[in-house]
Coordinates of C-alpha atoms and ligand atoms in Angstrom, one line a residue:
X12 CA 0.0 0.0 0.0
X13 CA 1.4 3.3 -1.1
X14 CA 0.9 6.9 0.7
X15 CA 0.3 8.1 -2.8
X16 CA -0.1 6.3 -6.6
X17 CA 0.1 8.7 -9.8
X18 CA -0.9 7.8 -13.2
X19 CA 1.4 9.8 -15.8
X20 CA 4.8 10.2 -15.4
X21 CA 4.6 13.4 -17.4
X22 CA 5.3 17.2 -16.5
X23 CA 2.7 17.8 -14.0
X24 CA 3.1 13.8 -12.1
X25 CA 6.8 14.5 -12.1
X26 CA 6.2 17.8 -10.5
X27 CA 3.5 16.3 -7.9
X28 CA 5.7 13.8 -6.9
X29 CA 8.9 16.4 -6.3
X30 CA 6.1 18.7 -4.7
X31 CA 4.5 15.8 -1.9
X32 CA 8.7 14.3 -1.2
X33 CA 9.6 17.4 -0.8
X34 CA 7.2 18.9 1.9
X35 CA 6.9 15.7 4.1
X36 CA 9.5 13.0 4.5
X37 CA 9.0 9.4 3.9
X38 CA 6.4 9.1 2.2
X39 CA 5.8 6.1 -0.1
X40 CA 5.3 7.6 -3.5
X41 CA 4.7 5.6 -6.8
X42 CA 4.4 6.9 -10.3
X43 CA 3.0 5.0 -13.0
X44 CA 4.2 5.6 -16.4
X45 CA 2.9 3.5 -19.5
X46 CA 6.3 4.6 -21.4
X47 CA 9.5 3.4 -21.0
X48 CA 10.6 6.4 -19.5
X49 CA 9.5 9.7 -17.7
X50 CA 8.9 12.7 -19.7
X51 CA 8.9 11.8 -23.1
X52 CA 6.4 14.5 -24.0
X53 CA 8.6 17.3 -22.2
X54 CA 11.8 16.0 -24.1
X55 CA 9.9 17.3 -27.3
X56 CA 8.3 20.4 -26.0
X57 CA 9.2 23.6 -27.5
X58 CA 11.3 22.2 -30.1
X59 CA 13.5 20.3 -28.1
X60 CA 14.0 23.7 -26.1
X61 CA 11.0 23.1 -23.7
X62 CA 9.4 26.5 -23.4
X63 CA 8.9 25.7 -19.8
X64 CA 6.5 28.8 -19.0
X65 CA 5.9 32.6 -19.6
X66 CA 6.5 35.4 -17.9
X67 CA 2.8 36.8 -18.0
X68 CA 1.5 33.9 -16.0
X69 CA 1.0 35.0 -12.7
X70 CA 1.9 32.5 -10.8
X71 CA 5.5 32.6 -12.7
X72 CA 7.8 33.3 -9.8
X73 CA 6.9 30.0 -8.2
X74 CA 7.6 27.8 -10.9
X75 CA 11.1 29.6 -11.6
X76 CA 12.0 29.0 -7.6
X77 CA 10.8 25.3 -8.2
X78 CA 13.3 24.7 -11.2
X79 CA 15.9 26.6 -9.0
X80 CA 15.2 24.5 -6.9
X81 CA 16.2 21.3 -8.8
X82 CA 19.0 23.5 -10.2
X83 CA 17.7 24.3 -13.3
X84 CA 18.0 28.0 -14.4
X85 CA 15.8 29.8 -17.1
X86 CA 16.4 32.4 -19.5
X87 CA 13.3 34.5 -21.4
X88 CA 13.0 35.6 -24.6
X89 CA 11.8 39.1 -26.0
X90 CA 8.2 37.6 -26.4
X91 CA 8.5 36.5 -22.4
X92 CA 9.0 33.0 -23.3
X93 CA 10.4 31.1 -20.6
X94 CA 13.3 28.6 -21.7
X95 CA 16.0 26.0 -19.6
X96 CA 19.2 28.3 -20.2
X97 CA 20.5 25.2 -22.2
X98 CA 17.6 25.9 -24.2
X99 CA 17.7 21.7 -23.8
X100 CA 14.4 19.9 -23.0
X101 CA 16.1 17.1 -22.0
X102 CA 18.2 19.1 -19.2
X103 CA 14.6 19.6 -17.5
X104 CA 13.8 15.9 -17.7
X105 CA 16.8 15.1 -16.4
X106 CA 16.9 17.0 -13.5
X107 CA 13.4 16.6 -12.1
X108 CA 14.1 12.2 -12.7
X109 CA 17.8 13.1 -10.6
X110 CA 15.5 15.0 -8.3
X111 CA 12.6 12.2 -7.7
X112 CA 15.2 9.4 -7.4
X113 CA 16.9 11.0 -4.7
X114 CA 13.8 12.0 -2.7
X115 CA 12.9 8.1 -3.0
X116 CA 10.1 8.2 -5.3
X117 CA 9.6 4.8 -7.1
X118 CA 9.0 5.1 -11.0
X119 CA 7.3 1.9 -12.8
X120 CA 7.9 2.7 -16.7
X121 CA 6.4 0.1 -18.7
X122 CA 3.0 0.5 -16.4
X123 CA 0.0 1.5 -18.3
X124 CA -3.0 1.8 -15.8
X125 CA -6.0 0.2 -17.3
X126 CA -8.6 0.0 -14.6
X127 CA -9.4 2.5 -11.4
X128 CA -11.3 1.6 -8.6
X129 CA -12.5 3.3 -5.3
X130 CA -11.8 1.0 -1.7
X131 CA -12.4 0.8 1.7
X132 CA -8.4 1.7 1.7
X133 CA -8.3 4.1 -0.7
X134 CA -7.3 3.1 -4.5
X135 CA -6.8 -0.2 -6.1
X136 CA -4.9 0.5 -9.8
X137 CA -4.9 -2.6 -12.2
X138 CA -1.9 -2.0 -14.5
X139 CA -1.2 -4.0 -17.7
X140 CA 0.3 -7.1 -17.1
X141 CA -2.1 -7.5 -14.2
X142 CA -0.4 -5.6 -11.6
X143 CA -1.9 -4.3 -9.0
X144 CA -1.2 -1.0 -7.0
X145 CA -3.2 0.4 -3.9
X146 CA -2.8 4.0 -2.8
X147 CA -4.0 6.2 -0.3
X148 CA -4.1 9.0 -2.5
X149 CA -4.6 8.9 -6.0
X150 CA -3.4 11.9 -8.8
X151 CA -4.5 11.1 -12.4
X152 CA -1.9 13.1 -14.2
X153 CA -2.1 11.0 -17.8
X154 CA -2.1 14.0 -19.9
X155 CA -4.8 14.2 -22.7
X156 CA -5.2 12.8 -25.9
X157 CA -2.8 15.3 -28.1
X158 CA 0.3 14.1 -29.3
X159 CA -0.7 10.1 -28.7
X160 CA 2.7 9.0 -30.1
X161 CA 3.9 9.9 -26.2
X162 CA 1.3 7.8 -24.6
X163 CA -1.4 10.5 -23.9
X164 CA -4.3 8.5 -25.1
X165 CA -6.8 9.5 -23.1
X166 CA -6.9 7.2 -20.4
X167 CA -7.0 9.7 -17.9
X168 CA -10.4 10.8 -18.9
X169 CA -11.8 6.9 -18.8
X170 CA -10.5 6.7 -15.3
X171 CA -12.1 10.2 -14.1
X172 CA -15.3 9.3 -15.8
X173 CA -15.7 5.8 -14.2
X174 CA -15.2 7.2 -10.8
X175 CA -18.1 9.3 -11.5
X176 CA -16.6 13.0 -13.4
X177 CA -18.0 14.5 -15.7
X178 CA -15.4 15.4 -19.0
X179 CA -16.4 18.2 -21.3
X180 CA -16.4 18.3 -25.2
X181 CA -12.8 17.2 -26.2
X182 CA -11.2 18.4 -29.3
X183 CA -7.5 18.7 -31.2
X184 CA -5.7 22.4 -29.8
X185 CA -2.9 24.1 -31.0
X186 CA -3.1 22.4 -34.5
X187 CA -3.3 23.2 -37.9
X188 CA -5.9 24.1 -39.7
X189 CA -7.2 22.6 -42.8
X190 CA -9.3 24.8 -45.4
X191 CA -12.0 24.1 -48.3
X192 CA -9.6 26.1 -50.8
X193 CA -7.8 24.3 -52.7
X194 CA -3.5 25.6 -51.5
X195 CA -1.7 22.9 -53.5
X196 CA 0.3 25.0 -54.8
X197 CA 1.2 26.8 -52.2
X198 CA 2.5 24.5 -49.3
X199 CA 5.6 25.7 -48.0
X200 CA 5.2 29.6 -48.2
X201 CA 5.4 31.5 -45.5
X202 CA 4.0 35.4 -45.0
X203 CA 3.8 37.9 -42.2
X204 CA -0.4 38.8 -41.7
X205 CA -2.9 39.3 -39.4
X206 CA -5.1 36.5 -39.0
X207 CA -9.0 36.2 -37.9
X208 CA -10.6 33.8 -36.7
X209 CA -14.7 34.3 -37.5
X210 CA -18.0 31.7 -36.4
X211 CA -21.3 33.0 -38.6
X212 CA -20.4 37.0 -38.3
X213 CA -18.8 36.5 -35.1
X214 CA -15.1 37.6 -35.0
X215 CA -13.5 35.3 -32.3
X216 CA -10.4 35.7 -31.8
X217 CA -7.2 37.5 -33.7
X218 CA -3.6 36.8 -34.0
X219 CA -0.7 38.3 -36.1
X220 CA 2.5 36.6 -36.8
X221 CA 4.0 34.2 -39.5
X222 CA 1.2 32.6 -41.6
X223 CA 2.5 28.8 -43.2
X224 CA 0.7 27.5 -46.1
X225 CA 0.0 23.6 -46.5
X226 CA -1.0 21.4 -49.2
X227 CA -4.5 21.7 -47.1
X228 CA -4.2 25.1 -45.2
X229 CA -2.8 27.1 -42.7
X230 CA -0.3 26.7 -40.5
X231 CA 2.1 28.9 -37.9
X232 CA 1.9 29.8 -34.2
X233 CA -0.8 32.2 -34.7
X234 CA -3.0 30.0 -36.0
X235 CA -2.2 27.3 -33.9
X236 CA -3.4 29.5 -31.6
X237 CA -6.6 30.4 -33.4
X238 CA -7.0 26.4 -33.5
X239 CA -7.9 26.8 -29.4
X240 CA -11.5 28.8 -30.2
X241 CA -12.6 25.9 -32.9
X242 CA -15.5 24.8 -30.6
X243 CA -18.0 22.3 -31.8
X244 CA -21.4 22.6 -29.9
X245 CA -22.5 19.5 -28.2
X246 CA -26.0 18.8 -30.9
X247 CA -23.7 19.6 -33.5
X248 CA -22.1 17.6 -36.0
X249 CA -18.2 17.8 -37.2
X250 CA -19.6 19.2 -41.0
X251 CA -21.9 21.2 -39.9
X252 CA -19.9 23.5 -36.8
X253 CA -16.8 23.3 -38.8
X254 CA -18.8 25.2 -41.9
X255 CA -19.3 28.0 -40.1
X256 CA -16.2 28.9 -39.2
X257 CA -13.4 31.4 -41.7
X258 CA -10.2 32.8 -41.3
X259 CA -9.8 35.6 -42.3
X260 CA -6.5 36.5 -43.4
X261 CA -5.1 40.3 -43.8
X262 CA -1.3 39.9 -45.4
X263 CA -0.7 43.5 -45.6
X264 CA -1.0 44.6 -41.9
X265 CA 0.3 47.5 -41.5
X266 CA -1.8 49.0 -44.2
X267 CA -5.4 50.0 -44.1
X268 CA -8.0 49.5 -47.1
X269 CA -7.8 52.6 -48.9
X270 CA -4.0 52.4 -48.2
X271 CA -3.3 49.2 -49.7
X272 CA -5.6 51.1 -52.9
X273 CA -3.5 53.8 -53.3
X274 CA -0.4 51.6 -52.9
X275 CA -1.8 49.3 -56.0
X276 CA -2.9 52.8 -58.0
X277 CA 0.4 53.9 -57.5
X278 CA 2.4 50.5 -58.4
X279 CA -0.2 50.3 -61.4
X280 CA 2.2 53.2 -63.3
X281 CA 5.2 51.4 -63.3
X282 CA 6.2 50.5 -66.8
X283 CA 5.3 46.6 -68.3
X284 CA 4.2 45.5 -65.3
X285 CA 1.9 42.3 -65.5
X286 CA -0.9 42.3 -63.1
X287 CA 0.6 39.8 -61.0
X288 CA 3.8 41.9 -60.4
X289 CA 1.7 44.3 -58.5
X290 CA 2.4 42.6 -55.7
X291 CA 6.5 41.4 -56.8
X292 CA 8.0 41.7 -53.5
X293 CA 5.0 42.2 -51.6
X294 CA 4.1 38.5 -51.2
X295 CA 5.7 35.3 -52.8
X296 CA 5.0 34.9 -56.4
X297 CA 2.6 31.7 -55.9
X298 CA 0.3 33.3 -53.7
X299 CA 0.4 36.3 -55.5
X300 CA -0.9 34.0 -58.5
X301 CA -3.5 32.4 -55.9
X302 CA -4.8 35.8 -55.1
X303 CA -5.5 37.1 -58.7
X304 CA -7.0 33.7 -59.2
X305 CA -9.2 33.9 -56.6
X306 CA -10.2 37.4 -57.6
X307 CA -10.8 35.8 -61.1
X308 CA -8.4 38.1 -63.0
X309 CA -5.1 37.3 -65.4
X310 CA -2.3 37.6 -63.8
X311 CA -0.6 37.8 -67.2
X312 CA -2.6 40.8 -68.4
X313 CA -1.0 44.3 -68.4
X314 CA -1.0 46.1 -64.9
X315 CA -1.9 49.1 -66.4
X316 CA -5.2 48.2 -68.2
X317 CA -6.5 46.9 -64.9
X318 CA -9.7 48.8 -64.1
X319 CA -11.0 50.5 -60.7
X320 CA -13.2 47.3 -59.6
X321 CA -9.6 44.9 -60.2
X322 CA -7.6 47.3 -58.2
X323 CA -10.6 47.2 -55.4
X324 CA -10.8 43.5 -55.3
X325 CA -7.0 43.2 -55.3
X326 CA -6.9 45.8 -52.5
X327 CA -9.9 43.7 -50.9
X328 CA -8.5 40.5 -50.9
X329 CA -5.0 41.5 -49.4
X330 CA -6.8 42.9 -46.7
X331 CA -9.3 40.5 -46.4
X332 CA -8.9 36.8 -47.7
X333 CA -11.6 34.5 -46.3
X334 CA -10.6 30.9 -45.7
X335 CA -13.3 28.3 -45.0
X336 CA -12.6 25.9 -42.7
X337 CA -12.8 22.0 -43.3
X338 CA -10.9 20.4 -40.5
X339 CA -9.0 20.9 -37.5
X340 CA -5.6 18.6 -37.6
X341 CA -6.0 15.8 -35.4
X342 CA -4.6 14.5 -32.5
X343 CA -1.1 13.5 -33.9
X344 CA -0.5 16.6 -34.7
X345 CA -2.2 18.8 -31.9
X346 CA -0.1 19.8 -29.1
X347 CA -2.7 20.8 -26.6
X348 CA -6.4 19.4 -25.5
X349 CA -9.0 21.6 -25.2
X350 CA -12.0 20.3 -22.9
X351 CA -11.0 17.6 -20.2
X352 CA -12.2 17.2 -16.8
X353 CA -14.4 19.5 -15.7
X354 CA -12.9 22.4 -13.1
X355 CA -16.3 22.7 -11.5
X356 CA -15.8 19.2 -9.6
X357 CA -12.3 20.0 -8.8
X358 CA -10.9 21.7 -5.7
X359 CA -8.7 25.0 -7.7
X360 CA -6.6 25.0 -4.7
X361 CA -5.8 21.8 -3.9
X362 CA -7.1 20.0 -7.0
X363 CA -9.2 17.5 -5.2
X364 CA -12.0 16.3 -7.1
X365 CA -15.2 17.5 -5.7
X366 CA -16.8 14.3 -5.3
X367 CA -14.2 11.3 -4.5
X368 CA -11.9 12.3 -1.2
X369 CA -8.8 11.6 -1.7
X370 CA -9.0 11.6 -5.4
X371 CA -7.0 14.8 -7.1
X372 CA -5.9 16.1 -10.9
X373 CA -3.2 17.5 -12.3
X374 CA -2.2 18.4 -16.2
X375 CA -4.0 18.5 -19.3
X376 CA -6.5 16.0 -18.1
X377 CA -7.9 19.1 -17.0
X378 CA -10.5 21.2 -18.5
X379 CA -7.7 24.1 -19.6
X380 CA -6.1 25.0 -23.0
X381 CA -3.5 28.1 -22.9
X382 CA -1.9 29.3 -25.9
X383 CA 1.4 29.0 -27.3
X384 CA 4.3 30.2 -25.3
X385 CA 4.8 28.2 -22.4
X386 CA 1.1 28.5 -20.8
X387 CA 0.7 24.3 -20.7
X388 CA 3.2 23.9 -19.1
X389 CA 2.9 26.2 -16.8
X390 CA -0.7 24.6 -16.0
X391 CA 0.8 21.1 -15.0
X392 CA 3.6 22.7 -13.0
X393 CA 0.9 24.3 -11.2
X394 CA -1.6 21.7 -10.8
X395 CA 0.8 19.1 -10.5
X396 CA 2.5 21.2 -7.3
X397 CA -0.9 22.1 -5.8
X398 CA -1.9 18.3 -5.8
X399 CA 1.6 17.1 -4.6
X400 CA 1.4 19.8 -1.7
X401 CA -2.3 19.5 -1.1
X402 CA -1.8 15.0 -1.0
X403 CA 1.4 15.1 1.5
X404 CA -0.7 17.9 4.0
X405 CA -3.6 15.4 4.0
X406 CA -1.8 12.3 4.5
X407 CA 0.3 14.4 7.4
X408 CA -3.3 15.4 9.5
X409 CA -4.2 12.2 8.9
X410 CA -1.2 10.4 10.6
X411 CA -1.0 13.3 13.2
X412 CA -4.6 12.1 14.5
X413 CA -3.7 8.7 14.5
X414 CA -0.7 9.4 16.5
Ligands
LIG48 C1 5.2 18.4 -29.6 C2 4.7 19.2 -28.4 C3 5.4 20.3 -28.0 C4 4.9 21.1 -26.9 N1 5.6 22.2 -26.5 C5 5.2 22.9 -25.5 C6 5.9 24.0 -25.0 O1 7.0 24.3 -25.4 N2 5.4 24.7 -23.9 C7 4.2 24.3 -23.3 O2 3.8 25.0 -22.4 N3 3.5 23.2 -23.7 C8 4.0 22.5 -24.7 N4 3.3 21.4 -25.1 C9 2.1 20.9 -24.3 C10 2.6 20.3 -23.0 O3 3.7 19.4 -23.4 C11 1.5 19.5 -22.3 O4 0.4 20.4 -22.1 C12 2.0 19.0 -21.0 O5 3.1 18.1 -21.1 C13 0.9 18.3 -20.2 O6 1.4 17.8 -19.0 P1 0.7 16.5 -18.3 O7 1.6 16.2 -17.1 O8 -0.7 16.8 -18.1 O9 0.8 15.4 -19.4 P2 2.0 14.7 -20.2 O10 3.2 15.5 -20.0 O11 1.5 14.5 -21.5 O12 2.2 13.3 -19.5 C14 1.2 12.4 -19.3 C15 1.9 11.0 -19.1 O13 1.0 10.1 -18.7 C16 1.3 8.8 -19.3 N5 0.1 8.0 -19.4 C17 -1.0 8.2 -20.1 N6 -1.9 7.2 -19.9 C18 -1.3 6.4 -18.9 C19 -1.8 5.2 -18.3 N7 -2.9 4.7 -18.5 N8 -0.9 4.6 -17.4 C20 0.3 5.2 -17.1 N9 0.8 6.3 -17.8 C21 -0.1 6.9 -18.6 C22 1.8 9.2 -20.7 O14 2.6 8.2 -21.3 C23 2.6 10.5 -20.4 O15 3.9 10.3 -20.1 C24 3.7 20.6 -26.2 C25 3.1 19.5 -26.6 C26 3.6 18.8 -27.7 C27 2.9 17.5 -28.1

């Protein structure tokens, strides 16, 4: 019998773990991890650079003294993206494994969970292979179902439905985004825009940044974080919530409509010009094809006998390029969950659920989604220490009024 099981050996169980050892000695601590090793997921995060956190969350300072802690010092970028100095993802894994092997904490990799069950004592786990673990406490901290290719599966939701939670609407987040148009020819390119995201006549959410084009759509941080607001609604099915949703893309931010006009007018007068070169160095020649296309005008016809209406569709479509939406990548490719356990039946503060004792969540499991930039991980450092904290206090009142 253990003081305290966790399912997941990922970011937010490692930092449980670290979190419990750390503020009360001795006690018996077993993770569960269905890889062969812990942290598979963080050794890939960020590009191998593990953006670990950012310096607009606000509970930032803690999670820097934690890493401190374990010796692992940051740096932050101009955008206030919080990186391992190394810039190495696997310097973070290493250090937190060095850290929970020398406060004692056991590590079974190789140990999927299958089965979860409330007891008189607490927890009985079944783990493939037929093992069996009982705990007092139990933390499910098995991520979500991004990114299965590092064990996140969704097992974690299973396990918090059969023991009664309820888990809202999950779907693919910080993914790419695939669109009706037909971009063939234009996977690879890359440009600077603004980018809208739009449900019905609903603007939902903005972003600007670098745009990348795919053989089925759009691609880039920005819309990755776009990706987060593609919401289904529960009656609805995939074809029908996924049609009303455009992006609207504005590649020349920086000017406004009757800007981007004159600009055209102006470029109109220069000598020979084909229609297409109108936009020669403005953005890369296949999308500038793409654009007349769309527009339904040559782009091999002379610049200069392009009339008012061309010019204003041009100018129209720069500014405002609609994009209907077809599909969200899927879970391979996503890097975040968006739905998960839902926060109503969990304790914020010491992420107990609301309705087993003794029962507690950390992670992406979670009903939270942050965007790009650190903010997932900065959600299982903090879960996963308010649940390591939160399960060492309770099991040290309990054995101070047995004493
Ligand atoms: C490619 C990629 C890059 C990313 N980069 C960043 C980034 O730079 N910054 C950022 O903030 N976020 C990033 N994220 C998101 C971030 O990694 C996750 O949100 C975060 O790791 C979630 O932590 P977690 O502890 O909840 O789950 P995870 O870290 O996913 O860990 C869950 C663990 O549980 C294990 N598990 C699952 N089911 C079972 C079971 N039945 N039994 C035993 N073990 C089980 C899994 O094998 C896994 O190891 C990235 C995600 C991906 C996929």
């Amino acid at each position: 019998m253990w003081d305290i099981g966790i399912i997941g050996g990922g970011a937010s169980a490692m930092a449980a773990a670290i979190a419990a050892a750390s503020q009360c000695e001795g006690l018996s601590i077993c993770i569960l991890e269905k890889k062969d090793s812990l942290g598979k997921k963080l050794t890939a995060t960020g590009n191998g650079k593990c953006n670990l956190t950012n310096a607009a969350c606000p509970n930032v300072r803690e999670t820097l003294e934690f890493f401190s802690s374990l010796g692992i010092i940051t740096r932050t970028d101009e955008q206030g993206r919080i990186y391992p100095y190394s810039q190495q993802a696997a310097d973070v894994v290493y250090g937190m494994v060095r850290q929970l092997k020398a406060l004692g904490v056991q590590a079974k990799c190789g140990c999927g969970a299958q089965q979860v069950d409330k007891d008189a004592n607490g927890f009985a786990v079944t783990c493939s292979g037929g093992e069996k673990l009982s705990a007092g406490r139990l933390l499910i901290a098995a991520g979500g179902k991004a990114a299965p290719q590092f064990g996140t599966s969704g097992d974690g939701y299973s396990f918090a439905r059969r023991l009664g939670h309820k888990v809202t609407r999950l779907s693919p987040s910080l993914t790419a985004l695939d669109v009706q148009e037909d971009f063939r020819r234009l996977k690879g390119i890359r440009v600077r825009a603004a980018a809208g995201l739009w449900k019905d006549d609903q603007l939902v959410s903005q972003e600007e940044g670098e745009v990348q084009f795919t053989a089925d759509g759009v691609s880039g941080i920005c819309i990755f974080n776009l990706s987060r607001f593609v919401k289904l609604e529960e009656h609805e099915s995939f074809l029908e919530g996924i049609g009303r949703y455009r992006i609207c893309l504005d590649v020349l931010p920086h000017m406004n409509l009757p800007q981007t006009e004159d600009f055209l007018w102006e470029r109109r007068r220069i000598s020979r010009l084909k229609a297409k070169d109108l936009l020669l160095s403005v953005v890369p020649a296949a999308l500038a094809e793409k654009l007349m296309s769309t527009i339904q005008t040559d782009g091999d016809m002379k610049a200069a006998d392009l009339s008012h209406e061309q010019i204003a569709s041009l100018a129209g479509i720069l500014k405002q390029w609609n994009l209907h939406l077809s599909g969200v990548k899927g879970w391979k490719q996503a890097q975040c969950t968006s739905g998960g356990v839902d926060l109503s039946q969990v304790n914020e503060m010491t992420m107990e659920s609301r309705l087993v004792s003794g029962l507690y969540f950390a992670g992406e499991v979670l009903d939270y989604d942050g965007p790009c930039g650190g903010f997932n991980l900065q959600n299982a450092w903090e879960t996963g220490i308010k649940a390591g904290k939160a399960m060492a206090a309770s099991l040290q009142s309990e054995k101070t009024k047995e004493e």
